Amino acid sequence: MKQAFSICSWVKKLREGNNAIWLSYSTPSSHDEVAISDSGYYNKLMGHNNDARNVMDVTKGKWYHYCLTWSSQSHIQRLYFQGKLVSELTWSVKRGIYEDLENGRNYLALGNDVGFTLPFETERKYQFGGELTQLNVFSKELSAVEAAGLWRGGHSALIPLL
């Protein structure tokens, strides 16, 4: 998952607000490696946020498909919502996702932001409180066709990591 990845899931928002994070990943080197919220507000990768609320219409109590992709080759962070590309952000970061394999202190959390003092500090404002299903993490940058196929429920040859 170091040089390219895609995180896709069906998400149902059940709380008001923009801060509810349904997936976060942190390491001792970087708190904001990945953070994804249910409103489109947080689509953070390596500390860079791509606020996509203006192109996403999220209603509480409905299911939506999200797919966030990144590749250190393309330097493009893409957000697919309901099978369509709604936002992309290009930046010059040449690294992949940090891993602290030596110390084994990488934290993947569902339903909240991991917090600055790993893993114990979580803030109520970041609690998700919704529903997730069909969460997939891929070790490649999915194409637009592949992201749309997951949204349509189509069968794919992709094999998720989780």
Short mmCIF file of N, CA and C in Angstrom, two decimals:
data_model
loop_
_atom_site.label_atom_id
_atom_site.label_comp_id
_atom_site.label_asym_id
_atom_site.label_seq_id
_atom_site.Cartn_x
_atom_site.Cartn_y
_atom_site.Cartn_z
N MET A 1 0.83 -1.19 0.00
CA MET A 1 0.00 0.00 0.00
C MET A 1 0.87 1.25 0.00
N LYS A 2 2.15 1.10 -0.12
CA LYS A 2 3.04 2.23 0.07
C LYS A 2 3.05 3.22 -1.09
N GLN A 3 3.10 2.78 -2.35
CA GLN A 3 3.25 3.69 -3.48
C GLN A 3 1.93 4.04 -4.18
N ALA A 4 0.93 3.22 -4.03
CA ALA A 4 -0.38 3.49 -4.64
C ALA A 4 -1.43 2.73 -3.85
N PHE A 5 -2.61 3.30 -3.78
CA PHE A 5 -3.70 2.61 -3.11
C PHE A 5 -5.03 3.23 -3.49
N SER A 6 -6.09 2.50 -3.19
CA SER A 6 -7.46 2.98 -3.32
C SER A 6 -8.23 2.46 -2.12
N ILE A 7 -9.06 3.31 -1.56
CA ILE A 7 -9.93 2.94 -0.44
C ILE A 7 -11.35 3.23 -0.88
N CYS A 8 -12.18 2.20 -0.90
CA CYS A 8 -13.55 2.33 -1.39
C CYS A 8 -14.52 1.70 -0.39
N SER A 9 -15.68 2.31 -0.25
CA SER A 9 -16.69 1.76 0.66
C SER A 9 -18.05 2.37 0.39
N TRP A 10 -19.07 1.63 0.77
CA TRP A 10 -20.42 2.17 0.86
C TRP A 10 -20.55 2.76 2.25
N VAL A 11 -21.05 4.00 2.34
CA VAL A 11 -21.11 4.74 3.59
C VAL A 11 -22.50 5.34 3.76
N LYS A 12 -23.05 5.17 4.97
CA LYS A 12 -24.33 5.81 5.30
C LYS A 12 -24.10 6.81 6.42
N LYS A 13 -24.34 8.07 6.14
CA LYS A 13 -24.18 9.16 7.11
C LYS A 13 -25.41 9.18 8.02
N LEU A 14 -25.17 9.16 9.34
CA LEU A 14 -26.30 9.18 10.28
C LEU A 14 -26.23 10.33 11.27
N ARG A 15 -25.19 11.15 11.20
CA ARG A 15 -25.05 12.29 12.10
C ARG A 15 -24.93 13.58 11.30
N GLU A 16 -25.33 14.68 11.92
CA GLU A 16 -25.16 16.00 11.30
C GLU A 16 -23.69 16.40 11.38
N GLY A 17 -23.30 17.35 10.55
CA GLY A 17 -21.95 17.89 10.61
C GLY A 17 -21.05 17.36 9.51
N ASN A 18 -19.83 17.92 9.48
CA ASN A 18 -18.86 17.60 8.43
C ASN A 18 -17.66 16.82 8.89
N ASN A 19 -17.50 16.61 10.19
CA ASN A 19 -16.26 16.06 10.73
C ASN A 19 -16.23 14.56 10.92
N ALA A 20 -17.33 13.86 10.76
CA ALA A 20 -17.39 12.42 11.06
C ALA A 20 -16.47 11.64 10.12
N ILE A 21 -15.41 11.08 10.68
CA ILE A 21 -14.41 10.36 9.90
C ILE A 21 -14.68 8.86 9.96
N TRP A 22 -14.85 8.26 8.79
CA TRP A 22 -15.14 6.82 8.77
C TRP A 22 -13.89 5.98 8.62
N LEU A 23 -12.78 6.55 8.19
CA LEU A 23 -11.53 5.80 8.12
C LEU A 23 -10.37 6.76 8.32
N SER A 24 -9.41 6.35 9.17
CA SER A 24 -8.18 7.13 9.32
C SER A 24 -7.00 6.19 9.49
N TYR A 25 -5.85 6.67 9.06
CA TYR A 25 -4.60 5.93 9.18
C TYR A 25 -3.53 6.89 9.64
N SER A 26 -2.84 6.54 10.70
CA SER A 26 -1.78 7.39 11.25
C SER A 26 -0.56 6.56 11.58
N THR A 27 0.59 7.25 11.56
CA THR A 27 1.85 6.65 11.98
C THR A 27 2.52 7.65 12.94
N PRO A 28 3.54 7.24 13.66
CA PRO A 28 4.25 8.20 14.50
C PRO A 28 4.87 9.35 13.69
N SER A 29 5.16 9.09 12.42
CA SER A 29 5.75 10.11 11.56
C SER A 29 4.73 11.10 11.02
N SER A 30 3.48 10.67 10.90
CA SER A 30 2.47 11.52 10.27
C SER A 30 1.08 11.17 10.79
N HIS A 31 0.48 12.12 11.49
CA HIS A 31 -0.86 11.90 12.03
C HIS A 31 -1.91 11.81 10.94
N ASP A 32 -1.80 12.64 9.93
CA ASP A 32 -2.82 12.72 8.88
C ASP A 32 -2.43 12.00 7.61
N GLU A 33 -1.98 10.78 7.70
CA GLU A 33 -1.66 10.05 6.48
C GLU A 33 -2.92 9.87 5.64
N VAL A 34 -4.00 9.39 6.25
CA VAL A 34 -5.28 9.23 5.54
C VAL A 34 -6.40 9.55 6.52
N ALA A 35 -7.38 10.34 6.08
CA ALA A 35 -8.60 10.59 6.86
C ALA A 35 -9.73 10.87 5.87
N ILE A 36 -10.83 10.13 5.99
CA ILE A 36 -11.96 10.29 5.07
C ILE A 36 -13.23 10.48 5.88
N SER A 37 -13.96 11.56 5.59
CA SER A 37 -15.20 11.83 6.32
C SER A 37 -16.42 11.50 5.47
N ASP A 38 -17.58 11.46 6.13
CA ASP A 38 -18.81 11.07 5.44
C ASP A 38 -19.49 12.21 4.68
N SER A 39 -18.94 13.42 4.75
CA SER A 39 -19.56 14.58 4.11
C SER A 39 -18.80 15.09 2.89
N GLY A 40 -17.59 14.58 2.70
CA GLY A 40 -16.73 15.10 1.64
C GLY A 40 -15.76 16.15 2.14
N TYR A 41 -15.88 16.55 3.41
CA TYR A 41 -15.02 17.59 3.97
C TYR A 41 -13.59 17.11 4.11
N TYR A 42 -13.39 15.95 4.74
CA TYR A 42 -12.05 15.40 4.88
C TYR A 42 -11.80 14.31 3.84
N ASN A 43 -10.85 14.57 2.98
CA ASN A 43 -10.30 13.58 2.06
C ASN A 43 -8.80 13.80 2.12
N LYS A 44 -8.24 13.50 3.29
CA LYS A 44 -6.84 13.82 3.58
C LYS A 44 -5.92 12.67 3.19
N LEU A 45 -4.84 13.06 2.53
CA LEU A 45 -3.75 12.15 2.25
C LEU A 45 -2.46 12.88 2.57
N MET A 46 -1.65 12.30 3.42
CA MET A 46 -0.34 12.84 3.75
C MET A 46 -0.42 14.32 4.15
N GLY A 47 -1.47 14.67 4.90
CA GLY A 47 -1.63 16.03 5.39
C GLY A 47 -2.29 17.00 4.44
N HIS A 48 -2.54 16.61 3.20
CA HIS A 48 -3.20 17.48 2.22
C HIS A 48 -4.68 17.13 2.18
N ASN A 49 -5.54 18.14 2.37
CA ASN A 49 -6.98 17.89 2.35
C ASN A 49 -7.58 18.34 1.03
N ASN A 50 -8.51 17.54 0.53
CA ASN A 50 -9.24 17.85 -0.70
C ASN A 50 -10.72 17.96 -0.32
N ASP A 51 -11.15 19.14 0.08
CA ASP A 51 -12.53 19.38 0.50
C ASP A 51 -13.43 19.33 -0.73
N ALA A 52 -14.32 18.33 -0.78
CA ALA A 52 -15.17 18.12 -1.95
C ALA A 52 -16.65 18.32 -1.63
N ARG A 53 -16.97 19.00 -0.54
CA ARG A 53 -18.38 19.20 -0.17
C ARG A 53 -19.17 19.91 -1.25
N ASN A 54 -18.55 20.81 -1.99
CA ASN A 54 -19.28 21.57 -3.00
C ASN A 54 -19.71 20.72 -4.20
N VAL A 55 -19.15 19.52 -4.37
CA VAL A 55 -19.51 18.66 -5.50
C VAL A 55 -20.18 17.37 -5.06
N MET A 56 -20.42 17.24 -3.76
CA MET A 56 -21.07 16.04 -3.22
C MET A 56 -22.34 16.45 -2.49
N ASP A 57 -23.44 15.80 -2.82
CA ASP A 57 -24.70 16.05 -2.15
C ASP A 57 -25.01 14.85 -1.27
N VAL A 58 -24.69 14.97 0.02
CA VAL A 58 -24.84 13.86 0.95
C VAL A 58 -26.04 14.13 1.87
N THR A 59 -26.99 13.21 1.86
CA THR A 59 -28.17 13.30 2.70
C THR A 59 -28.08 12.26 3.81
N LYS A 60 -28.36 12.67 5.01
CA LYS A 60 -28.33 11.76 6.16
C LYS A 60 -29.31 10.61 5.93
N GLY A 61 -28.85 9.39 6.24
CA GLY A 61 -29.70 8.21 6.15
C GLY A 61 -29.68 7.49 4.81
N LYS A 62 -28.91 7.98 3.83
CA LYS A 62 -28.82 7.34 2.52
C LYS A 62 -27.43 6.73 2.34
N TRP A 63 -27.37 5.68 1.52
CA TRP A 63 -26.09 5.04 1.21
C TRP A 63 -25.42 5.74 0.03
N TYR A 64 -24.08 5.93 0.15
CA TYR A 64 -23.28 6.53 -0.90
C TYR A 64 -21.99 5.73 -1.05
N HIS A 65 -21.48 5.69 -2.28
CA HIS A 65 -20.23 4.99 -2.53
C HIS A 65 -19.10 6.00 -2.69
N TYR A 66 -18.04 5.81 -1.90
CA TYR A 66 -16.84 6.65 -1.94
C TYR A 66 -15.67 5.81 -2.41
N CYS A 67 -14.79 6.43 -3.16
CA CYS A 67 -13.56 5.76 -3.56
C CYS A 67 -12.46 6.82 -3.65
N LEU A 68 -11.46 6.73 -2.80
CA LEU A 68 -10.34 7.67 -2.76
C LEU A 68 -9.10 6.94 -3.26
N THR A 69 -8.43 7.52 -4.26
CA THR A 69 -7.25 6.87 -4.85
C THR A 69 -6.05 7.80 -4.80
N TRP A 70 -4.87 7.18 -4.82
CA TRP A 70 -3.60 7.92 -4.82
C TRP A 70 -2.52 7.06 -5.46
N SER A 71 -1.62 7.73 -6.18
CA SER A 71 -0.43 7.06 -6.70
C SER A 71 0.74 8.03 -6.60
N SER A 72 1.86 7.56 -6.11
CA SER A 72 3.05 8.41 -6.06
C SER A 72 3.63 8.62 -7.46
N GLN A 73 3.22 7.81 -8.43
CA GLN A 73 3.64 7.99 -9.82
C GLN A 73 2.94 9.18 -10.47
N SER A 74 1.61 9.25 -10.30
CA SER A 74 0.83 10.31 -10.94
C SER A 74 0.77 11.59 -10.10
N HIS A 75 0.99 11.48 -8.80
CA HIS A 75 0.87 12.60 -7.87
C HIS A 75 -0.54 13.17 -7.84
N ILE A 76 -1.53 12.34 -8.17
CA ILE A 76 -2.91 12.80 -8.21
C ILE A 76 -3.75 12.03 -7.20
N GLN A 77 -4.45 12.78 -6.38
CA GLN A 77 -5.42 12.23 -5.44
C GLN A 77 -6.79 12.38 -6.11
N ARG A 78 -7.51 11.28 -6.27
CA ARG A 78 -8.82 11.33 -6.92
C ARG A 78 -9.90 10.86 -5.96
N LEU A 79 -11.04 11.52 -6.03
CA LEU A 79 -12.19 11.13 -5.24
C LEU A 79 -13.33 10.81 -6.19
N TYR A 80 -13.81 9.56 -6.09
CA TYR A 80 -14.98 9.13 -6.86
C TYR A 80 -16.15 9.03 -5.90
N PHE A 81 -17.27 9.59 -6.30
CA PHE A 81 -18.48 9.59 -5.48
C PHE A 81 -19.62 9.11 -6.36
N GLN A 82 -20.29 8.05 -5.94
CA GLN A 82 -21.36 7.45 -6.73
C GLN A 82 -20.86 7.06 -8.12
N GLY A 83 -19.63 6.56 -8.17
CA GLY A 83 -19.06 6.06 -9.42
C GLY A 83 -18.50 7.11 -10.36
N LYS A 84 -18.57 8.39 -9.97
CA LYS A 84 -18.08 9.46 -10.84
C LYS A 84 -16.93 10.21 -10.19
N LEU A 85 -15.97 10.62 -11.00
CA LEU A 85 -14.88 11.44 -10.50
C LEU A 85 -15.44 12.82 -10.17
N VAL A 86 -15.35 13.20 -8.90
CA VAL A 86 -15.89 14.50 -8.48
C VAL A 86 -14.79 15.48 -8.10
N SER A 87 -13.60 14.98 -7.85
CA SER A 87 -12.53 15.88 -7.42
C SER A 87 -11.18 15.22 -7.63
N GLU A 88 -10.22 16.02 -8.03
CA GLU A 88 -8.85 15.54 -8.07
C GLU A 88 -7.93 16.67 -7.68
N LEU A 89 -6.87 16.29 -7.03
CA LEU A 89 -5.91 17.24 -6.51
C LEU A 89 -4.52 16.74 -6.87
N THR A 90 -3.75 17.57 -7.54
CA THR A 90 -2.39 17.21 -7.94
C THR A 90 -1.41 17.96 -7.06
N TRP A 91 -0.45 17.25 -6.52
CA TRP A 91 0.59 17.89 -5.73
C TRP A 91 1.88 17.12 -5.91
N SER A 92 2.97 17.75 -5.55
CA SER A 92 4.29 17.24 -5.92
C SER A 92 4.91 16.27 -4.92
N VAL A 93 4.13 15.72 -4.03
CA VAL A 93 4.68 14.75 -3.08
C VAL A 93 5.15 13.53 -3.86
N LYS A 94 6.40 13.14 -3.63
CA LYS A 94 6.95 12.01 -4.38
C LYS A 94 7.00 10.73 -3.56
N ARG A 95 6.60 10.81 -2.31
CA ARG A 95 6.68 9.64 -1.46
C ARG A 95 5.36 8.88 -1.46
N GLY A 96 5.41 7.69 -0.94
CA GLY A 96 4.20 6.91 -0.71
C GLY A 96 3.74 7.11 0.72
N ILE A 97 2.83 6.28 1.15
CA ILE A 97 2.31 6.35 2.50
C ILE A 97 3.40 5.89 3.47
N TYR A 98 3.54 6.64 4.57
CA TYR A 98 4.52 6.26 5.60
C TYR A 98 4.12 4.95 6.27
N GLU A 99 5.11 4.17 6.56
CA GLU A 99 4.92 2.97 7.37
C GLU A 99 6.02 2.94 8.42
N ASP A 100 5.65 2.69 9.65
CA ASP A 100 6.63 2.56 10.72
C ASP A 100 6.71 1.08 11.07
N LEU A 101 7.28 0.32 10.15
CA LEU A 101 7.30 -1.13 10.31
C LEU A 101 8.24 -1.57 11.42
N GLU A 102 9.30 -0.81 11.64
CA GLU A 102 10.25 -1.17 12.68
C GLU A 102 9.61 -1.15 14.06
N ASN A 103 8.85 -0.11 14.34
CA ASN A 103 8.21 0.02 15.64
C ASN A 103 6.80 -0.57 15.67
N GLY A 104 6.24 -0.87 14.50
CA GLY A 104 4.92 -1.47 14.46
C GLY A 104 3.83 -0.57 15.01
N ARG A 105 3.96 0.72 14.84
CA ARG A 105 2.98 1.64 15.40
C ARG A 105 2.21 2.37 14.31
N ASN A 106 1.63 1.63 13.40
CA ASN A 106 0.74 2.18 12.39
C ASN A 106 -0.67 1.89 12.85
N TYR A 107 -1.56 2.86 12.75
CA TYR A 107 -2.92 2.68 13.25
C TYR A 107 -3.93 2.96 12.17
N LEU A 108 -4.75 1.98 11.89
CA LEU A 108 -5.88 2.11 10.98
C LEU A 108 -7.13 2.07 11.85
N ALA A 109 -7.95 3.09 11.75
CA ALA A 109 -9.16 3.15 12.58
C ALA A 109 -10.39 3.32 11.72
N LEU A 110 -11.43 2.62 12.07
CA LEU A 110 -12.74 2.80 11.45
C LEU A 110 -13.63 3.52 12.45
N GLY A 111 -14.30 4.55 12.00
CA GLY A 111 -15.29 5.22 12.84
C GLY A 111 -14.79 6.38 13.65
N ASN A 112 -13.54 6.79 13.51
CA ASN A 112 -13.03 7.94 14.23
C ASN A 112 -11.64 8.29 13.71
N ASP A 113 -11.21 9.51 14.00
CA ASP A 113 -9.84 9.91 13.72
C ASP A 113 -8.96 9.26 14.78
N VAL A 114 -7.80 8.78 14.41
CA VAL A 114 -6.94 8.07 15.34
C VAL A 114 -6.48 8.97 16.48
N GLY A 115 -6.18 10.21 16.24
CA GLY A 115 -5.76 11.13 17.29
C GLY A 115 -4.26 11.32 17.33
N PHE A 116 -3.84 12.38 18.00
CA PHE A 116 -2.42 12.73 18.04
C PHE A 116 -1.62 11.86 18.98
N THR A 117 -2.19 11.44 20.10
CA THR A 117 -1.46 10.57 21.02
C THR A 117 -1.96 9.15 20.78
N LEU A 118 -1.38 8.54 19.79
CA LEU A 118 -1.83 7.23 19.32
C LEU A 118 -1.77 6.17 20.40
N PRO A 119 -2.72 5.27 20.50
CA PRO A 119 -4.02 5.26 19.83
C PRO A 119 -5.14 5.77 20.74
N PHE A 120 -4.80 6.44 21.81
CA PHE A 120 -5.78 6.67 22.87
C PHE A 120 -6.64 7.91 22.70
N GLU A 121 -6.16 8.93 22.05
CA GLU A 121 -6.90 10.18 21.95
C GLU A 121 -7.80 10.19 20.72
N THR A 122 -9.08 10.21 20.94
CA THR A 122 -10.03 10.40 19.85
C THR A 122 -10.99 11.48 20.29
N GLU A 123 -11.44 12.27 19.36
CA GLU A 123 -12.34 13.37 19.69
C GLU A 123 -13.75 13.03 19.26
N ARG A 124 -14.71 13.38 20.09
CA ARG A 124 -16.11 13.10 19.82
C ARG A 124 -16.57 13.70 18.49
N LYS A 125 -16.06 14.88 18.15
CA LYS A 125 -16.53 15.53 16.93
C LYS A 125 -16.15 14.73 15.67
N TYR A 126 -15.17 13.84 15.77
CA TYR A 126 -14.76 13.03 14.63
C TYR A 126 -15.44 11.65 14.59
N GLN A 127 -16.23 11.32 15.60
CA GLN A 127 -16.88 10.02 15.64
C GLN A 127 -17.86 9.89 14.47
N PHE A 128 -17.79 8.76 13.82
CA PHE A 128 -18.58 8.53 12.62
C PHE A 128 -20.05 8.28 12.96
N GLY A 129 -20.36 7.23 13.68
CA GLY A 129 -21.74 6.96 14.07
C GLY A 129 -22.67 6.61 12.92
N GLY A 130 -22.13 6.23 11.77
CA GLY A 130 -22.94 5.83 10.63
C GLY A 130 -22.74 4.35 10.36
N GLU A 131 -22.89 3.96 9.12
CA GLU A 131 -22.73 2.56 8.74
C GLU A 131 -21.78 2.46 7.54
N LEU A 132 -21.00 1.38 7.53
CA LEU A 132 -20.09 1.06 6.42
C LEU A 132 -20.37 -0.35 5.95
N THR A 133 -20.21 -0.57 4.67
CA THR A 133 -20.26 -1.93 4.15
C THR A 133 -19.37 -2.01 2.92
N GLN A 134 -18.90 -3.18 2.62
CA GLN A 134 -18.06 -3.45 1.45
C GLN A 134 -16.85 -2.53 1.39
N LEU A 135 -16.15 -2.42 2.52
CA LEU A 135 -14.92 -1.64 2.58
C LEU A 135 -13.81 -2.43 1.89
N ASN A 136 -13.16 -1.79 0.92
CA ASN A 136 -12.07 -2.42 0.18
C ASN A 136 -10.86 -1.50 0.17
N VAL A 137 -9.69 -2.08 0.42
CA VAL A 137 -8.43 -1.35 0.31
C VAL A 137 -7.59 -2.09 -0.73
N PHE A 138 -7.20 -1.36 -1.77
CA PHE A 138 -6.44 -1.95 -2.87
C PHE A 138 -5.03 -1.38 -2.89
N SER A 139 -4.08 -2.17 -3.31
CA SER A 139 -2.69 -1.72 -3.39
C SER A 139 -2.36 -1.15 -4.76
N LYS A 140 -3.33 -0.51 -5.37
CA LYS A 140 -3.14 0.13 -6.66
C LYS A 140 -4.11 1.29 -6.78
N GLU A 141 -3.81 2.17 -7.71
CA GLU A 141 -4.72 3.28 -8.01
C GLU A 141 -5.79 2.75 -8.96
N LEU A 142 -7.02 2.71 -8.52
CA LEU A 142 -8.10 2.23 -9.39
C LEU A 142 -8.35 3.22 -10.51
N SER A 143 -8.74 2.70 -11.65
CA SER A 143 -9.12 3.56 -12.77
C SER A 143 -10.56 4.03 -12.57
N ALA A 144 -10.98 4.98 -13.37
CA ALA A 144 -12.37 5.46 -13.31
C ALA A 144 -13.35 4.33 -13.61
N VAL A 145 -13.00 3.47 -14.54
CA VAL A 145 -13.87 2.34 -14.89
C VAL A 145 -14.00 1.37 -13.71
N GLU A 146 -12.89 1.10 -13.04
CA GLU A 146 -12.92 0.19 -11.89
C GLU A 146 -13.71 0.79 -10.73
N ALA A 147 -13.54 2.08 -10.46
CA ALA A 147 -14.30 2.74 -9.39
C ALA A 147 -15.79 2.73 -9.70
N ALA A 148 -16.15 3.00 -10.94
CA ALA A 148 -17.56 2.96 -11.34
C ALA A 148 -18.12 1.55 -11.24
N GLY A 149 -17.29 0.55 -11.56
CA GLY A 149 -17.73 -0.84 -11.45
C GLY A 149 -18.05 -1.24 -10.02
N LEU A 150 -17.26 -0.76 -9.07
CA LEU A 150 -17.56 -1.03 -7.66
C LEU A 150 -18.86 -0.36 -7.24
N TRP A 151 -19.10 0.84 -7.72
CA TRP A 151 -20.33 1.55 -7.40
C TRP A 151 -21.54 0.82 -7.99
N ARG A 152 -21.42 0.37 -9.23
CA ARG A 152 -22.53 -0.36 -9.86
C ARG A 152 -22.72 -1.75 -9.27
N GLY A 153 -21.73 -2.20 -8.49
CA GLY A 153 -21.82 -3.54 -7.92
C GLY A 153 -21.36 -4.60 -8.88
N GLY A 154 -20.66 -4.16 -9.92
CA GLY A 154 -20.17 -5.09 -10.92
C GLY A 154 -19.06 -5.96 -10.36
N HIS A 155 -18.86 -7.09 -10.97
CA HIS A 155 -17.80 -8.00 -10.55
C HIS A 155 -16.49 -7.54 -11.14
N SER A 156 -15.45 -7.68 -10.38
CA SER A 156 -14.13 -7.21 -10.80
C SER A 156 -13.08 -8.24 -10.47
N ALA A 157 -12.01 -8.22 -11.20
CA ALA A 157 -10.90 -9.14 -10.94
C ALA A 157 -9.99 -8.61 -9.83
N LEU A 158 -10.31 -7.44 -9.30
CA LEU A 158 -9.49 -6.85 -8.25
C LEU A 158 -9.58 -7.65 -6.97
N ILE A 159 -8.47 -7.81 -6.30
CA ILE A 159 -8.45 -8.52 -5.03
C ILE A 159 -8.08 -7.53 -3.93
N PRO A 160 -9.00 -7.26 -3.01
CA PRO A 160 -8.70 -6.29 -1.95
C PRO A 160 -7.65 -6.80 -0.98
N LEU A 161 -6.92 -5.86 -0.33
CA LEU A 161 -5.94 -6.22 0.70
C LEU A 161 -6.63 -6.57 1.99
N LEU A 162 -7.72 -5.89 2.32
CA LEU A 162 -8.44 -6.15 3.58
C LEU A 162 -9.75 -6.79 3.28
#
